[in-house]
Coordinates of C-alpha atoms and ligand atoms in Angstrom, one line a residue:
X44 CA 226.9 131.2 -105.4
X45 CA 224.3 132.4 -107.9
X46 CA 222.9 128.9 -108.4
X47 CA 222.8 128.3 -104.7
X48 CA 220.8 131.5 -104.3
X49 CA 218.6 130.6 -107.1
X50 CA 217.8 127.2 -105.7
X51 CA 217.2 128.7 -102.3
X52 CA 214.6 131.0 -103.9
X53 CA 213.1 128.2 -105.8
X54 CA 213.0 126.2 -102.6
X55 CA 211.3 129.0 -100.8
X56 CA 208.8 129.4 -103.6
X57 CA 208.1 125.7 -103.6
X58 CA 207.7 125.7 -99.8
X59 CA 205.4 128.6 -100.2
X60 CA 203.3 126.8 -102.8
X61 CA 203.0 123.7 -100.7
X62 CA 202.1 125.8 -97.7
X63 CA 199.3 127.4 -99.6
X64 CA 198.2 124.0 -100.8
X65 CA 198.2 122.5 -97.4
X66 CA 196.4 125.4 -95.7
X67 CA 193.8 125.1 -98.5
X68 CA 193.3 121.5 -97.6
X69 CA 193.1 122.4 -93.9
X70 CA 190.5 124.9 -94.7
X71 CA 188.3 122.4 -96.5
X72 CA 188.2 120.1 -93.5
X73 CA 188.8 122.7 -90.8
X74 CA 188.2 121.5 -87.3
X75 CA 186.0 123.4 -85.0
X76 CA 188.2 124.8 -82.2
X77 CA 186.6 124.3 -78.9
X78 CA 187.6 124.7 -75.3
X79 CA 186.4 122.5 -72.5
X80 CA 187.0 123.7 -68.9
X81 CA 188.2 120.3 -67.5
X82 CA 189.3 116.9 -68.5
X83 CA 186.0 114.9 -68.0
X84 CA 184.1 117.5 -70.1
X85 CA 186.9 117.4 -72.7
X86 CA 186.4 113.7 -73.1
X87 CA 182.7 114.1 -73.6
X88 CA 183.2 116.9 -76.2
X89 CA 185.8 114.8 -78.0
X90 CA 183.5 111.7 -78.1
X91 CA 180.7 113.8 -79.7
X92 CA 182.8 116.0 -81.9
X93 CA 185.1 113.2 -83.2
X94 CA 187.3 114.3 -86.1
X95 CA 185.4 117.5 -86.5
X96 CA 186.7 119.2 -83.3
X97 CA 190.0 120.3 -81.9
X98 CA 189.5 120.2 -78.2
X99 CA 191.7 122.3 -75.8
X100 CA 191.1 121.2 -72.2
X101 CA 192.0 123.8 -69.6
X102 CA 192.2 121.9 -66.3
X103 CA 194.0 118.7 -67.3
X104 CA 194.5 115.2 -65.9
X105 CA 194.5 115.1 -62.1
X106 CA 193.9 118.8 -62.0
X107 CA 191.6 120.5 -59.4
X108 CA 189.1 122.8 -61.2
X109 CA 187.8 124.2 -58.0
X110 CA 191.0 126.1 -57.3
X111 CA 192.5 126.4 -60.8
X112 CA 194.6 129.4 -61.8
X113 CA 194.3 130.1 -65.6
X114 CA 197.5 130.4 -67.6
X115 CA 198.2 132.8 -70.5
X116 CA 197.8 129.9 -72.9
X117 CA 194.2 129.3 -71.7
X118 CA 193.3 132.9 -72.7
X119 CA 194.9 132.3 -76.1
X120 CA 193.0 129.1 -76.7
X121 CA 189.8 130.7 -75.6
X122 CA 190.3 133.7 -77.9
X123 CA 190.5 131.5 -80.9
X124 CA 187.7 129.1 -79.9
X125 CA 184.4 128.9 -81.6
X126 CA 182.7 127.3 -78.6
X127 CA 183.5 127.1 -74.9
X128 CA 182.1 124.3 -72.8
X129 CA 181.8 124.6 -69.1
X130 CA 180.3 122.5 -66.3
X131 CA 178.5 125.3 -64.6
X132 CA 176.9 125.1 -61.1
X133 CA 179.7 127.3 -59.8
X134 CA 182.3 124.6 -60.5
X135 CA 184.7 126.9 -62.4
X136 CA 184.8 130.0 -60.2
X137 CA 187.8 131.4 -62.3
X138 CA 186.0 131.2 -65.6
X139 CA 184.2 134.5 -65.9
X140 CA 187.4 136.4 -65.5
X141 CA 189.2 134.2 -68.0
X142 CA 186.4 134.8 -70.6
X143 CA 186.6 138.5 -70.0
X144 CA 190.4 138.7 -70.2
X145 CA 190.5 136.5 -73.4
X146 CA 188.0 138.7 -75.3
X147 CA 186.0 135.5 -76.2
X148 CA 182.6 136.5 -77.4
X149 CA 181.2 133.2 -78.6
X150 CA 178.7 131.0 -76.8
X151 CA 179.4 129.6 -73.4
X152 CA 177.8 126.2 -73.2
X153 CA 176.7 125.0 -69.8
X154 CA 176.9 121.3 -70.1
X155 CA 174.8 120.6 -67.0
X156 CA 171.8 122.4 -68.5
X157 CA 168.7 120.4 -67.9
X158 CA 170.2 118.4 -65.0
X159 CA 168.3 118.8 -61.8
X160 CA 171.1 120.2 -59.6
X161 CA 171.4 118.6 -56.2
X162 CA 171.7 120.7 -53.2
X163 CA 174.5 120.1 -50.8
X164 CA 172.4 117.8 -48.7
X165 CA 170.8 115.8 -51.4
X166 CA 172.6 112.5 -52.0
X167 CA 174.9 113.5 -49.1
X168 CA 173.3 111.4 -46.4
X169 CA 169.7 110.4 -46.4
X170 CA 169.2 110.1 -50.1
X171 CA 172.0 107.6 -50.4
X172 CA 169.8 104.6 -50.9
X173 CA 168.4 105.9 -54.1
X174 CA 164.9 106.1 -52.6
X175 CA 164.0 108.9 -54.9
X176 CA 160.3 108.1 -55.0
X177 CA 158.0 107.3 -52.1
X178 CA 159.3 106.5 -48.7
X179 CA 161.1 109.4 -47.3
X180 CA 160.8 108.0 -43.9
X181 CA 163.0 110.1 -41.8
X182 CA 162.5 107.5 -39.1
X183 CA 165.5 108.3 -37.1
X184 CA 164.9 111.7 -35.7
X185 CA 168.6 112.5 -35.3
X186 CA 169.1 112.7 -39.0
X187 CA 168.3 116.3 -39.2
X188 CA 170.9 117.2 -36.6
X189 CA 173.5 115.4 -38.7
X190 CA 173.0 118.1 -41.3
X191 CA 174.4 121.1 -39.5
X192 CA 177.5 121.3 -41.6
X193 CA 178.7 124.9 -41.6
X194 CA 180.2 124.7 -45.1
X195 CA 178.6 125.2 -48.5
X196 CA 175.1 124.8 -47.1
X197 CA 172.3 125.3 -49.6
X198 CA 174.7 125.6 -52.6
X199 CA 174.4 123.4 -55.6
X200 CA 176.7 120.4 -55.9
X201 CA 178.5 120.8 -59.2
X202 CA 179.7 117.2 -59.6
X203 CA 176.8 116.1 -61.8
X204 CA 179.0 113.9 -64.0
X205 CA 179.3 111.4 -61.2
X206 CA 176.1 109.8 -62.4
X207 CA 176.3 108.2 -65.9
X208 CA 172.7 109.1 -66.5
X209 CA 173.7 112.8 -66.0
X210 CA 176.6 112.2 -68.4
X211 CA 174.0 111.4 -71.1
X212 CA 172.5 114.9 -70.5
X213 CA 176.0 116.5 -70.9
X214 CA 176.4 114.6 -74.2
X215 CA 173.0 115.7 -75.5
X216 CA 173.9 119.4 -74.7
X217 CA 177.2 119.1 -76.4
X218 CA 175.7 117.6 -79.5
X219 CA 173.2 120.4 -79.7
X220 CA 175.8 123.1 -79.3
X221 CA 178.1 121.5 -82.0
X222 CA 175.1 121.2 -84.4
X223 CA 174.4 124.9 -83.9
X224 CA 178.0 125.7 -84.6
X225 CA 178.4 123.5 -87.7
X226 CA 175.1 122.3 -89.1
X227 CA 176.8 120.5 -92.0
X228 CA 178.2 117.9 -89.6
X229 CA 175.2 117.7 -87.4
X230 CA 174.3 114.1 -88.5
X231 CA 177.8 113.0 -87.4
X232 CA 177.5 114.7 -84.1
X233 CA 174.1 113.1 -83.4
X234 CA 175.3 109.7 -84.4
X235 CA 178.4 110.0 -82.2
X236 CA 176.3 111.2 -79.3
X237 CA 173.8 108.4 -79.8
X238 CA 176.4 105.6 -79.8
X239 CA 178.3 107.1 -76.9
X240 CA 175.1 107.6 -74.9
X241 CA 174.3 104.0 -75.4
X242 CA 177.6 103.1 -73.8
X243 CA 176.8 105.5 -70.9
X244 CA 173.5 103.8 -70.4
X245 CA 175.2 100.4 -70.2
X246 CA 177.7 101.9 -67.8
X247 CA 174.9 103.2 -65.6
X248 CA 173.3 99.8 -65.4
X249 CA 176.7 98.1 -64.8
X250 CA 177.5 100.4 -61.8
X251 CA 174.0 99.9 -60.3
X252 CA 174.4 96.1 -60.6
X253 CA 177.9 96.1 -59.1
X254 CA 176.8 98.2 -56.1
X255 CA 173.7 96.2 -55.5
X256 CA 175.8 93.2 -54.8
X257 CA 177.3 94.9 -51.7
X258 CA 175.2 94.6 -48.5
X259 CA 173.5 97.9 -47.8
X260 CA 175.1 98.3 -44.4
X261 CA 178.5 98.1 -45.9
X262 CA 177.9 100.9 -48.4
X263 CA 179.3 103.7 -46.3
X264 CA 182.6 105.3 -47.2
X265 CA 184.8 108.3 -46.6
X266 CA 186.4 110.5 -49.3
X267 CA 188.4 113.8 -49.2
X268 CA 185.7 116.2 -50.5
X269 CA 182.0 115.9 -51.2
X270 CA 182.4 115.0 -54.9
X271 CA 180.1 111.9 -54.9
X272 CA 176.7 113.3 -54.1
X273 CA 175.3 112.4 -57.5
X274 CA 177.0 109.0 -57.4
X275 CA 175.5 108.4 -54.0
X276 CA 172.0 109.3 -55.2
X277 CA 172.3 107.3 -58.4
X278 CA 173.9 104.1 -57.1
X279 CA 173.2 104.0 -53.4
X280 CA 176.5 104.4 -51.5
X281 CA 176.8 106.8 -48.5
X282 CA 179.7 109.1 -48.8
X283 CA 181.1 111.4 -46.0
X284 CA 183.9 113.8 -46.4
X285 CA 185.9 116.3 -44.3
X286 CA 185.7 118.9 -47.0
X287 CA 182.5 120.3 -48.6
X288 CA 181.5 120.3 -52.3
X289 CA 184.5 122.5 -53.1
X290 CA 188.1 122.0 -52.2
X291 CA 188.5 125.8 -51.8
X292 CA 187.9 125.8 -48.1
X293 CA 190.0 123.5 -46.0
X294 CA 188.4 121.2 -43.5
X295 CA 188.4 122.5 -40.0
X296 CA 189.7 120.5 -37.0
X297 CA 186.0 120.5 -35.9
X298 CA 184.9 118.9 -39.3
X299 CA 187.6 116.3 -39.0
X300 CA 186.8 115.4 -35.4
X301 CA 183.2 115.2 -36.2
X302 CA 183.9 112.9 -39.1
X303 CA 186.1 110.6 -37.1
X304 CA 183.3 110.3 -34.5
X305 CA 180.9 109.5 -37.3
X306 CA 183.2 106.9 -38.8
X307 CA 183.3 105.1 -35.5
X308 CA 179.5 105.4 -34.9
X309 CA 178.4 104.4 -38.4
X310 CA 181.2 101.8 -38.9
X311 CA 182.3 103.2 -42.3
X312 CA 183.6 100.4 -44.4
X313 CA 186.3 102.1 -46.4
X314 CA 188.4 105.3 -46.7
X315 CA 189.6 106.8 -50.0
X316 CA 191.9 109.5 -51.2
X317 CA 191.2 111.4 -54.4
X318 CA 193.4 112.0 -57.4
X319 CA 192.9 115.8 -57.1
X320 CA 193.4 116.3 -53.4
X321 CA 196.0 116.3 -50.8
X322 CA 196.1 112.9 -49.2
X323 CA 197.4 114.0 -45.7
X324 CA 194.0 114.6 -44.2
X325 CA 192.7 111.1 -45.2
X326 CA 195.9 109.6 -44.0
X327 CA 195.4 111.2 -40.6
X328 CA 191.9 110.0 -40.4
X329 CA 193.1 106.5 -41.4
X330 CA 195.6 106.6 -38.6
X331 CA 193.1 107.7 -36.0
X332 CA 190.3 105.3 -37.0
X333 CA 192.4 102.3 -38.0
X334 CA 190.4 102.3 -41.3
X335 CA 192.6 101.3 -44.2
X336 CA 192.8 103.5 -47.3
X337 CA 191.0 101.7 -50.2
X338 CA 192.9 103.5 -53.0
X339 CA 192.5 106.7 -55.0
X340 CA 189.1 107.6 -56.5
X341 CA 189.0 109.9 -59.5
X342 CA 186.5 112.6 -58.5
X343 CA 186.9 115.8 -60.6
X344 CA 189.5 114.9 -63.2
X345 CA 190.6 112.0 -65.4
X346 CA 194.0 110.4 -65.0
X347 CA 196.7 110.7 -67.8
X348 CA 195.9 108.6 -70.9
X349 CA 198.1 105.8 -69.5
X350 CA 196.5 105.8 -66.1
X351 CA 193.5 103.8 -64.9
X352 CA 191.0 106.6 -65.6
X353 CA 192.0 108.0 -69.0
X354 CA 188.4 108.3 -70.2
X355 CA 185.2 109.0 -68.4
X356 CA 183.9 105.5 -68.8
X357 CA 187.2 104.0 -67.5
X358 CA 187.1 106.5 -64.6
X359 CA 183.6 105.4 -63.5
X360 CA 184.5 101.7 -63.9
X361 CA 187.7 102.2 -61.9
X362 CA 185.9 104.0 -59.1
X363 CA 183.2 101.4 -59.0
X364 CA 185.7 98.6 -58.8
X365 CA 187.6 100.2 -56.0
X366 CA 184.5 101.1 -54.0
X367 CA 182.8 97.8 -54.3
X368 CA 186.0 95.8 -53.5
X369 CA 186.8 97.9 -50.5
X370 CA 183.2 97.9 -49.2
X371 CA 182.9 94.1 -49.7
X372 CA 185.9 93.8 -47.4
X373 CA 188.5 91.1 -47.6
Ligands
ZN834 ZN1 185.0 118.7 -56.5

């Protein structure tokens, strides 16, 4: 009995010693605890931070950040974070309340800082051909009338990550914030950001080249919500959607009827569902127009690690493949 007790005490002491030792090691190489509001941003932060960061992502794979409801664990993660990364441009409407309730007092890094935010209209219709400079020939006078959407008018489009060139700005902002938080690792953050940014540059060129192979008149597709304005502007595909730039407000019957009319008029070449939204509306439109569904685009969230869009780069490649194949027709 006595020996048993003694060995238990020794065991506990030993366990205590090793606990102290291991926490000592942990302290020496302690990771910066950071929070990213959604999965795509979480991937960027992980790429730049590498081994130096422990990233908690709030809205995970296939999650819809427009209508997210924070959980108690989110406030806990935020309370112990050194940095919190957000997209901004009114993407995370639930964020301010979460910050307040968590008691987080650290910096709130807006990853879209420095990106020229697109208004709802930009990239939505007439900027779709990437004709940023020069000829804004609004030759067809009816174009203006096509813009009388009654949703989200004049608001900024938050989906800036849908251009790989913008993703490079996210990465730059993340590197700067991490450098400010841990100067000793700044060289590593900058090196990570540089090499990842090179990959993003290559991705940008790859998407452009892939889309350019599709005849212009075929580059006209339908998705669930207006998440592809920046993609449209950067790569030259026209997107239409029954829902606006947020999934918060449901599409009205009028929106849907108008879209169906437009699909018939413009001869849209493909119809897509999205990983974050309800598919029923698109299925209904498919039924009424006879346009087949070309698959699921990843708009506002990555897939699970095992899925086809487990990283940002894979997501953009996957979307580009689906889009170009469906537009090319078979
Ligand atoms: Zn969205």
